[in-house]
mmCIF file of C-alpha atoms and ligand atoms in Angstrom:
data_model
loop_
_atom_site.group_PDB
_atom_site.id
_atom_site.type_symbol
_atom_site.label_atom_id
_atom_site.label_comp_id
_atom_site.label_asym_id
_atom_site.label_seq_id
_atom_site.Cartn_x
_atom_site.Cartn_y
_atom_site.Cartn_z
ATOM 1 C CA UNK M 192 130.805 99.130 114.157
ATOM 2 C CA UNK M 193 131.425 102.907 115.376
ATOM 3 C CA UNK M 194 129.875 103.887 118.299
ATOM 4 C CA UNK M 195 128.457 107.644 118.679
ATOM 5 C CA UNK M 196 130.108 109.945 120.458
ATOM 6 C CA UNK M 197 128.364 112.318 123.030
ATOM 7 C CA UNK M 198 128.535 115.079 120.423
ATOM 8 C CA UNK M 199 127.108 113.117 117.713
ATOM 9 C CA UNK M 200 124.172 112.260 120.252
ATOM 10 C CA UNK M 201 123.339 115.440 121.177
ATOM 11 C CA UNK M 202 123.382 116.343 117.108
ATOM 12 C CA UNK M 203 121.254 113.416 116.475
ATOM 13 C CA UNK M 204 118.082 114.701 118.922
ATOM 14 C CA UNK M 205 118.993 118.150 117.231
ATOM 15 C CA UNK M 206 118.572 116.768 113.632
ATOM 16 C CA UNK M 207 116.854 113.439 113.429
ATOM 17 C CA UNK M 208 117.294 112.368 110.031
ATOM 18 C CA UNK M 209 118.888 108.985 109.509
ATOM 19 C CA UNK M 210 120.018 107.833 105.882
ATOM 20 C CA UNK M 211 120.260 103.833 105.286
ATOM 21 C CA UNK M 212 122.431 103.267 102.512
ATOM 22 C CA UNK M 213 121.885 99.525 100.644
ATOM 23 C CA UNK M 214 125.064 98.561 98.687
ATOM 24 C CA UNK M 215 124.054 96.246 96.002
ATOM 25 C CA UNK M 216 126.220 94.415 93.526
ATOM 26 C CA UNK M 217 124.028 96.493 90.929
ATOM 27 C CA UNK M 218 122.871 99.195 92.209
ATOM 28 C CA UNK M 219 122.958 101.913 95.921
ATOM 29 C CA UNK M 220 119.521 103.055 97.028
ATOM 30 C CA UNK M 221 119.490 105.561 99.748
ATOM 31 C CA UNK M 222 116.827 105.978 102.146
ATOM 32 C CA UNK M 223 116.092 108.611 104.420
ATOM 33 C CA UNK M 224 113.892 107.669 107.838
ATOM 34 C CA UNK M 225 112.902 110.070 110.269
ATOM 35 C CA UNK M 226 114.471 109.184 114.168
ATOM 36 C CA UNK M 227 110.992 107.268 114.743
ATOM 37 C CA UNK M 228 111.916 105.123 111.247
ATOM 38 C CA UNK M 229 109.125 106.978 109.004
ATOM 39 C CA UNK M 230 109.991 106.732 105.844
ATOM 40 C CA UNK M 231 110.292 109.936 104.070
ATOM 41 C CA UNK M 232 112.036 109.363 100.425
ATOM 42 C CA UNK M 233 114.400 107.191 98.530
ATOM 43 C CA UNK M 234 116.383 107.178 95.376
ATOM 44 C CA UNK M 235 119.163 104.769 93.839
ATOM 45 C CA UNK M 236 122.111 105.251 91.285
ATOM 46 C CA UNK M 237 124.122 102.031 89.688
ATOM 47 C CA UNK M 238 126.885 100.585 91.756
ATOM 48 C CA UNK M 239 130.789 100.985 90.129
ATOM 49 C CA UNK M 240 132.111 97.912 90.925
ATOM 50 C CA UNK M 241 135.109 97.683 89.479
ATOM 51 C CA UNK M 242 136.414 101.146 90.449
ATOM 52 C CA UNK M 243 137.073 102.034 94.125
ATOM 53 C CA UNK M 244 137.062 106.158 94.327
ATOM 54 C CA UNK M 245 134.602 106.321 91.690
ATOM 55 C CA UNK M 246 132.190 103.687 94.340
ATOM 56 C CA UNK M 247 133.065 105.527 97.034
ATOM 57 C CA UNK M 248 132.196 108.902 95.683
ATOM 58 C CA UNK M 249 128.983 107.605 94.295
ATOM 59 C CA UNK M 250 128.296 106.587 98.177
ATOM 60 C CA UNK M 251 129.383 110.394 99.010
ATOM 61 C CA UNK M 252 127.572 111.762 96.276
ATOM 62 C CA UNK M 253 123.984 110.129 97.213
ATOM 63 C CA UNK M 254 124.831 111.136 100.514
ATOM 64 C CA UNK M 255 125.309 115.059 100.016
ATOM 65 C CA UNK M 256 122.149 114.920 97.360
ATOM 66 C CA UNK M 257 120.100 113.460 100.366
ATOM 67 C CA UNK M 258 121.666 116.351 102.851
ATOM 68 C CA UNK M 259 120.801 118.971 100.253
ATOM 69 C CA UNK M 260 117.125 117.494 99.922
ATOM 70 C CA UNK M 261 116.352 117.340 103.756
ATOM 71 C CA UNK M 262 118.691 120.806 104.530
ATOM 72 C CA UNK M 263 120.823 119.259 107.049
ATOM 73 C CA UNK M 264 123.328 116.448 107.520
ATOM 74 C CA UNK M 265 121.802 113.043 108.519
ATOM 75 C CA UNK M 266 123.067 110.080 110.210
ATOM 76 C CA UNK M 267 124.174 107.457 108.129
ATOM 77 C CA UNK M 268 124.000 103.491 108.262
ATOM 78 C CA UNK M 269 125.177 101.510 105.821
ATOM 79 C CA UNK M 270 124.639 97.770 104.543
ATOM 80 C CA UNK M 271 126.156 96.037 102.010
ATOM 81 C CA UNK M 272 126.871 92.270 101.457
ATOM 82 C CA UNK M 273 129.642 90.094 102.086
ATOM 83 C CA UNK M 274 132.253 89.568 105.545
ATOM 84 C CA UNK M 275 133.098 92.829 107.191
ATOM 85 C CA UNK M 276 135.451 92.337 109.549
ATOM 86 C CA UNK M 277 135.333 93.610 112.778
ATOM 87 C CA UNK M 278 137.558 96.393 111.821
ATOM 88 C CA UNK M 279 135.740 97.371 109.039
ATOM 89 C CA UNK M 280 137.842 95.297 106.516
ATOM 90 C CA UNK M 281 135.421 94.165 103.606
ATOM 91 C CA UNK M 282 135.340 91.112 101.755
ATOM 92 C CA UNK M 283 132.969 91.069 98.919
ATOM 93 C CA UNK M 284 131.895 89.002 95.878
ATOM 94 C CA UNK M 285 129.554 91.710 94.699
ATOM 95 C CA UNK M 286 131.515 94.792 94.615
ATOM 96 C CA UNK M 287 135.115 93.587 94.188
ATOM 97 C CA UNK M 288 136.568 96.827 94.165
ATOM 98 C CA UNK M 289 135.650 97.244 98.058
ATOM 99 C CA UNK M 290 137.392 94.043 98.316
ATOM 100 C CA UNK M 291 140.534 94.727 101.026
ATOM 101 C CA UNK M 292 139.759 98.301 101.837
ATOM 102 C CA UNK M 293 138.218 99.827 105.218
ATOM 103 C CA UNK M 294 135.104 101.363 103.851
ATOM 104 C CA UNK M 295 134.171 103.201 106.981
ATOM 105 C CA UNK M 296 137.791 105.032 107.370
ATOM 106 C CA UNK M 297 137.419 105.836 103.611
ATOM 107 C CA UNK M 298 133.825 107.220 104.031
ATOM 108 C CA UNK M 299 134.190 108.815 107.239
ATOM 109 C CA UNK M 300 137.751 110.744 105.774
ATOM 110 C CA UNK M 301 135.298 112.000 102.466
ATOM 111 C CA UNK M 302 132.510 112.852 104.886
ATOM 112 C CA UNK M 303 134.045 114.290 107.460
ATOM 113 C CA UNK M 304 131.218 111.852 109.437
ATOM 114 C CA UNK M 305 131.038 109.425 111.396
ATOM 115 C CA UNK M 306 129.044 105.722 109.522
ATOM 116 C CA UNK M 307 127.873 102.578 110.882
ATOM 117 C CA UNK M 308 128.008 99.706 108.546
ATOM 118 C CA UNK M 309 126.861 96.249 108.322
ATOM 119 C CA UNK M 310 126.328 92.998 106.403
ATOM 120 C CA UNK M 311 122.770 93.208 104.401
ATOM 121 C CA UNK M 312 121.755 90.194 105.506
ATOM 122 C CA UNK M 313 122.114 90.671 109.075
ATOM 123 C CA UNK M 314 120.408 94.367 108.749
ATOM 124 C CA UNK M 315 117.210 91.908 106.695
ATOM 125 C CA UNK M 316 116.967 90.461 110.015
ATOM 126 C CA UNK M 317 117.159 93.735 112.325
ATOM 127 C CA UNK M 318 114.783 95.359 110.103
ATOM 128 C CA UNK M 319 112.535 92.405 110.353
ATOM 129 C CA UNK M 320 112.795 92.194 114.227
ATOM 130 C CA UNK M 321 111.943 96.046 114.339
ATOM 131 C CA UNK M 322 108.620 96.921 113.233
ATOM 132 C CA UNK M 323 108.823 94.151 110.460
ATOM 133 C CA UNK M 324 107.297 90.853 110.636
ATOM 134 C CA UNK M 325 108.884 89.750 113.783
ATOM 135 C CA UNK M 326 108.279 92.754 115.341
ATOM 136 C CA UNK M 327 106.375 90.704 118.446
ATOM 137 C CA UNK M 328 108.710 88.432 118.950
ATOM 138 C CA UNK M 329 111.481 88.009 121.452
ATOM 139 C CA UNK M 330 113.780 86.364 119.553
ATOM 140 C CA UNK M 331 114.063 86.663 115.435
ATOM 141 C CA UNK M 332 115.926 84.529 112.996
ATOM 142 C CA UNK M 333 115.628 86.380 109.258
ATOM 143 C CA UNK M 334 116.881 84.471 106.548
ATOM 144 C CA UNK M 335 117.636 85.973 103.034
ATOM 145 C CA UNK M 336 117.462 83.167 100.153
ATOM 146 C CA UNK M 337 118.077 84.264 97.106
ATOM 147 C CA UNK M 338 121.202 84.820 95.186
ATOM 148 C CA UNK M 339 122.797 83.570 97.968
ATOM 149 C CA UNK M 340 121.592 81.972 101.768
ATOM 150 C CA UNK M 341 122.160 83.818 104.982
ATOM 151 C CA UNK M 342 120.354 85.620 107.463
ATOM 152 C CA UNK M 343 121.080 87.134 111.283
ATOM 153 C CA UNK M 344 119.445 86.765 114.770
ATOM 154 C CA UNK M 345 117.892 89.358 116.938
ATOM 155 C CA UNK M 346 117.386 89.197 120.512
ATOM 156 C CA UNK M 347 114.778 92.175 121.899
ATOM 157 C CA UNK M 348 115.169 93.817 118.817
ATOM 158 C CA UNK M 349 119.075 93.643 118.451
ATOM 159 C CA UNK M 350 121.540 91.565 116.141
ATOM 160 C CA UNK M 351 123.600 89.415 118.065
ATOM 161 C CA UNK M 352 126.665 89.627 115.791
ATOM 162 C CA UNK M 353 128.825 87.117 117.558
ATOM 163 C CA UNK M 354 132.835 87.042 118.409
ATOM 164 C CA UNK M 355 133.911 88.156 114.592
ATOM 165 C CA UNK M 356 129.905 89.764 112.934
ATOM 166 C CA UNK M 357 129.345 86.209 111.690
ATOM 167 C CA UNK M 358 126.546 85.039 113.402
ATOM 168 C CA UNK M 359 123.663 83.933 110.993
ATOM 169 C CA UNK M 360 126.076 82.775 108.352
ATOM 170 C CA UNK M 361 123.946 78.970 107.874
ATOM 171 C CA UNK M 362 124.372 78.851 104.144
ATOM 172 C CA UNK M 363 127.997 77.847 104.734
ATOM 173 C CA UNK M 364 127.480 74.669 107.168
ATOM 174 C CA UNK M 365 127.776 71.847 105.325
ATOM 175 C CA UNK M 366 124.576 69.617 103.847
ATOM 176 C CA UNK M 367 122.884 66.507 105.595
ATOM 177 C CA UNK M 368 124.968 63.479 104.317
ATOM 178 C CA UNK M 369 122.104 61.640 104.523
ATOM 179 C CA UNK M 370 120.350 64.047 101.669
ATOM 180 C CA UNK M 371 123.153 63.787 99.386
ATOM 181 C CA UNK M 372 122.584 60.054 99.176
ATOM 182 C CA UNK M 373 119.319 60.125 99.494
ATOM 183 C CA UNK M 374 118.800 61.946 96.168
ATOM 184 C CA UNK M 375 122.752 61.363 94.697
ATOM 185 C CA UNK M 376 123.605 64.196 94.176
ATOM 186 C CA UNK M 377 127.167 65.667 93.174
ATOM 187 C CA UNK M 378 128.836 67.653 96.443
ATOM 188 C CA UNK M 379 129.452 71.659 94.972
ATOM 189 C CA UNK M 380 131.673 73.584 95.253
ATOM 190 C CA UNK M 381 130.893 76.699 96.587
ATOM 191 C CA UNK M 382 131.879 80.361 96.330
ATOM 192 C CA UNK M 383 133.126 80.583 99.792
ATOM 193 C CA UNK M 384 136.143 78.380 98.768
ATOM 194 C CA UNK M 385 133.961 74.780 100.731
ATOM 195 C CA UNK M 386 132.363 72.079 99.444
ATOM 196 C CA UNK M 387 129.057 71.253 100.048
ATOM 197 C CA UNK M 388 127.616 74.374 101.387
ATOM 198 C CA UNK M 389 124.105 74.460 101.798
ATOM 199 C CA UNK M 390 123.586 78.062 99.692
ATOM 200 C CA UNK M 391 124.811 76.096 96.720
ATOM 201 C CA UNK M 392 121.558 73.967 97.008
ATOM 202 C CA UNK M 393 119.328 75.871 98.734
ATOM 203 C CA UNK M 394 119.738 79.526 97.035
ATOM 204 C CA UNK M 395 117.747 80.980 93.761
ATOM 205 C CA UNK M 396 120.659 79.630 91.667
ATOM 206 C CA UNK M 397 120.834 76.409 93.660
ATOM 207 C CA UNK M 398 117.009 75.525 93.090
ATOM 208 C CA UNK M 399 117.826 76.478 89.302
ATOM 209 C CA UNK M 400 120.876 74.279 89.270
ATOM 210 C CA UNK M 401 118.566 70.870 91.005
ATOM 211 C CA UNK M 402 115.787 71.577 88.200
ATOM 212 C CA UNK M 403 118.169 71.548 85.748
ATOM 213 C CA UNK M 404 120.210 68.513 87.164
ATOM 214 C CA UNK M 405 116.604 66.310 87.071
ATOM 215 C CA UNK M 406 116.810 67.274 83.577
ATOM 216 C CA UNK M 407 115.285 70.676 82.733
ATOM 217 C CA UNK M 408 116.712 72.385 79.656
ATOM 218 C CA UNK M 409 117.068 75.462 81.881
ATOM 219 C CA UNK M 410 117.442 76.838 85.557
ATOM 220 C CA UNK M 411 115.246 79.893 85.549
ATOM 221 C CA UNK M 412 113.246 79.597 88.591
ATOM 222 C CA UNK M 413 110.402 81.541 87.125
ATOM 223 C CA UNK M 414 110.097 78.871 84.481
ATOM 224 C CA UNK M 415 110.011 75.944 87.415
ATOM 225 C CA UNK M 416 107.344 77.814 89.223
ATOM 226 C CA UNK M 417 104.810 77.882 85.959
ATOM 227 C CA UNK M 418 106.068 73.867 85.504
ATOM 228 C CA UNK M 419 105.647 73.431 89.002
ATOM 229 C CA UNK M 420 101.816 74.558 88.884
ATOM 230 C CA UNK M 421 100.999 72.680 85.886
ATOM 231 C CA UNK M 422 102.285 69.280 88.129
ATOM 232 C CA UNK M 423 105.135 68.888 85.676
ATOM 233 C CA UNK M 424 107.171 65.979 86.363
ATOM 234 C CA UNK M 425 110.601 67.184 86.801
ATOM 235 C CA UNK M 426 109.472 70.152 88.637
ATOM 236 C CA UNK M 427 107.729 67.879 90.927
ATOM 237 C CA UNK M 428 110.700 66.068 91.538
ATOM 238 C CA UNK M 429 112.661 69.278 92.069
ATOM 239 C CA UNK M 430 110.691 70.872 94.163
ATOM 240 C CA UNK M 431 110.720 67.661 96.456
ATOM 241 C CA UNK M 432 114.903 67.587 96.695
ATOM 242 C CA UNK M 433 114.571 71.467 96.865
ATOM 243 C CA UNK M 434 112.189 71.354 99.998
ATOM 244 C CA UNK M 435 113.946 68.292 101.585
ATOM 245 C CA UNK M 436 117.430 70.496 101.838
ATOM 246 C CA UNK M 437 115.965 73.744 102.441
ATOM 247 C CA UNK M 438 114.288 71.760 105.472
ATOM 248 C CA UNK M 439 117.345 70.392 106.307
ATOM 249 C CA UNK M 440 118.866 73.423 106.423
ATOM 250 C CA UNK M 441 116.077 75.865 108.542
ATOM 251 C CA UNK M 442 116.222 72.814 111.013
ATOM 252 C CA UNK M 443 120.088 73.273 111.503
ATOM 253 C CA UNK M 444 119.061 77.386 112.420
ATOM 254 C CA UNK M 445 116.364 76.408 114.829
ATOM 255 C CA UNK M 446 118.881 74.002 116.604
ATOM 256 C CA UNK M 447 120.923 76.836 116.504
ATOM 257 C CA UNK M 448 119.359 79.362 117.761
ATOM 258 C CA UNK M 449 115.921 78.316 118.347
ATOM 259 C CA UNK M 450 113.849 81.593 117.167
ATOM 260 C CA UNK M 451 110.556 82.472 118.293
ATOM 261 C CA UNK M 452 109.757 82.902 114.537
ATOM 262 C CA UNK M 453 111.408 82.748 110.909
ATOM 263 C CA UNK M 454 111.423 85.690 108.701
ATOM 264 C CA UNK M 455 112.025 84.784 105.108
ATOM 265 C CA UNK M 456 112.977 87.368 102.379
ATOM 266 C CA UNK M 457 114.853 86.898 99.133
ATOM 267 C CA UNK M 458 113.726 85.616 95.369
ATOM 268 C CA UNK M 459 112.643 82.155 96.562
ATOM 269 C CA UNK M 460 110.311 83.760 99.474
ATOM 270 C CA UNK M 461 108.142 85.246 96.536
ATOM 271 C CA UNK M 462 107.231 81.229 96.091
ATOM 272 C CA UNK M 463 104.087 80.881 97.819
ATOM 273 C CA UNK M 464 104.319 76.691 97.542
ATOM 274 C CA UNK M 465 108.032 77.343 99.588
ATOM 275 C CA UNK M 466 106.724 79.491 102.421
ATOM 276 C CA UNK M 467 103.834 77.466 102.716
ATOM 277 C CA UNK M 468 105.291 74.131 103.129
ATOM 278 C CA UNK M 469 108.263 74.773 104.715
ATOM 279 C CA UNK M 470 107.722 74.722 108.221
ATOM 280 C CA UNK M 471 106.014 70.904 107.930
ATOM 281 C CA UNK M 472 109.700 70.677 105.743
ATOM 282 C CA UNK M 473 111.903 71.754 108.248
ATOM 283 C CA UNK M 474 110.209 69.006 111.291
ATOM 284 C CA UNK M 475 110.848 66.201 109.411
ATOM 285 C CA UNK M 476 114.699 67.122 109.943
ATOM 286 C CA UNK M 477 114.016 67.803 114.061
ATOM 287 C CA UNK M 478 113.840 65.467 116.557
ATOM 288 C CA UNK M 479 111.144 64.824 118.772
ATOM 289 C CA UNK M 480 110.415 66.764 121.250
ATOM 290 C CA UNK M 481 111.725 70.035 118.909
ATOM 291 C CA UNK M 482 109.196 71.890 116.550
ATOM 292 C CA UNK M 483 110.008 74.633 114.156
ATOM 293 C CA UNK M 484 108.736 77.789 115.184
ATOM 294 C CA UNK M 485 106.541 80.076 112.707
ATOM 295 C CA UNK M 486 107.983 81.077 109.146
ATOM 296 C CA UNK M 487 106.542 84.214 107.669
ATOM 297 C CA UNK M 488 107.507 86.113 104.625
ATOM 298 C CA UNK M 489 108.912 89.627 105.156
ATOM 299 C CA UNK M 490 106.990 92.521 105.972
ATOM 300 C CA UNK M 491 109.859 95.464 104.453
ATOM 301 C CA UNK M 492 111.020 92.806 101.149
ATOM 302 C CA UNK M 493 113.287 94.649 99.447
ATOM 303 C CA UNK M 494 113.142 98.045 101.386
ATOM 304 C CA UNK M 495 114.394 96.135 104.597
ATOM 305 C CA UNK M 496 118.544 96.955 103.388
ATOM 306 C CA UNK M 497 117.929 100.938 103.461
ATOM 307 C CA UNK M 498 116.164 100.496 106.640
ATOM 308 C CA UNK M 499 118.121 97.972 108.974
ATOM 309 C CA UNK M 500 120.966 100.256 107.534
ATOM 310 C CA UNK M 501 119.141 103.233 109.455
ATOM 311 C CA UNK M 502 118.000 100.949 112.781
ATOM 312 C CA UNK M 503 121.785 99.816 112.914
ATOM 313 C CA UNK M 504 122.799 103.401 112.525
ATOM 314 C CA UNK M 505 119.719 104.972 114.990
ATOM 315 C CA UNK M 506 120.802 102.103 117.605
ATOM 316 C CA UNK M 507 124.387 102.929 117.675
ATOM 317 C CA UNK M 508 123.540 106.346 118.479
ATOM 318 C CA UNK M 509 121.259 105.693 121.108
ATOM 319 C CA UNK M 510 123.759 103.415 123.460
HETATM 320 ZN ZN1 ZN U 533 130.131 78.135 101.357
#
């Protein structure tokens, strides 16, 4: 995280455009906000993954087409998933090429400009806390499930990052014992490099990979909804394990952090018999006397990366 500089401030009230840039493991979108977050326009180009200077000049290149659209430089925020370290040091699954390198020195030497950048997850939740779903609440947790499980927590509208930009990482504590012998099921290994995580259960690939362990001849979630609505057995049965961990796993954030209310983006959100049932899930893993607060689907879906990008970059500014 870079902090402005007087001079950049006094540019910022001169100029007021602010570009959020979502990193994706297939494709960039850029989106450009005014300084009171209106949205004005967006476009996206595909992601080079494999290839560092040609992904960071794609990153420079969307930038200058935006600054030749709207006359002027903007501010930009970027967001893009996996760890990045406190010093800007990136660690990512999706875009191995950015694996190792310091994509905010990089950018700011090709743009000659000063970036903010952030973990997509955590800019879900800030874009959910500010004028998203949350947006009258004190305290927000918003939690991404879908290729993977993760979220972050605001407090009055800001992420609390923690020591080391970590905080809201629950898809990595480990599952309920009790639930894997309850239903006996195999401990996973994850992607992280643990065992037993509870994104390897509880994500879009992890719902696929219970439906096909109770003996579906596929994991495509899309399938297990339609199965699901027709009462199909095995979907049944499924959806039951599926609900018990993802339960299991909201109740660990609330003990955590113990949000006002639960945002919920990601594939699996767009399952209306998840959202629905999932706060009565999540109580049966609390103990008395501790209630889950409300759990809401996302207001900004999948336009909240461009624009927590921009309230991470427009908040930086402003200190
Ligand atoms: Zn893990």
């Amino acid at each position: 995280m870079h902090l402005a500089t007087n001079d950049t401030d006094t540019l910022f009230k001169q100029q007021q455009i602010i570009y959020g840039v979502d990193i994706g493991g297939t494709k960039i979108e850029i989106g450009l906000f005014s300084s009171d977050l209106k949205f004005i326009d967006s476009w996206r180009t595909l992601t080079p993954t494999d290839n560092y200077s040609e992904f960071i000049n794609t990153i420079v290149n969307l930038i200058k087409e935006a600054d030749r659209r709207c006359g002027k430089k903007g501010f930009v925020g970027i967001g893009m998933p996996g760890i990045i370290d406190k010093d800007g040091l990136v660690k990512s699954a999706n875009v191995p090429c950015a694996t190792g390198r310091n994509i905010v020195e990089d950018l700011n030497k090709a743009l000659e400009f000063e970036i903010s950048i952030g973990n997509d997850c955590r800019l879900f939740a800030l874009s959910e806390s500010v004028g998203g779903a949350g947006d009258l609440y004190k305290s927000v947790y918003g939690a991404i499930i879908g290729t993977g499980a993760a979220g972050g927590f605001c407090i009055d509208g800001k992420l609390h990052n923690g020591r080391s930009g970590f905080a809201g990482e629950y898809g990595h504590l480990p599952v309920s014992a009790y639930l894997i012998n309850k239903y006996n099921l195999p401990i996973l290994d994850c992607g992280c490099g643990l065992k037993g995580c509870y994104e390897s259960y509880v994500s879009g690939p992890g719902l696929g990979w219970i439906y096909n362990y109770y003996g579906s001849q596929t994991t495509d979630t899309k399938h297990f909804v339609r199965k699901l609505r027709e009462d199909d057995r095995i979907a049944v049965t499924t959806f039951n394990c599926y609900m018990d961990f993802l339960g299991a796993s909201f109740a660990s954030l609330v003990l955590s952090y113990d949000p006002d209310i639960i945002v919920m983006g990601g594939g699996v959100s767009k399952i209306d018999e998840v959202v629905d049932s999932l706060q009565a899930h999540v109580n049966k893993h609390l103990f008395s006397g501790v209630d889950c607060p409300p759990i809401v689907r996302a207001k900004y879906g999948d336009s909240s990366g461009v624009r927590g990008a921009a309230i991470l970059r427009k908040q930086l500014l402003e200190n």
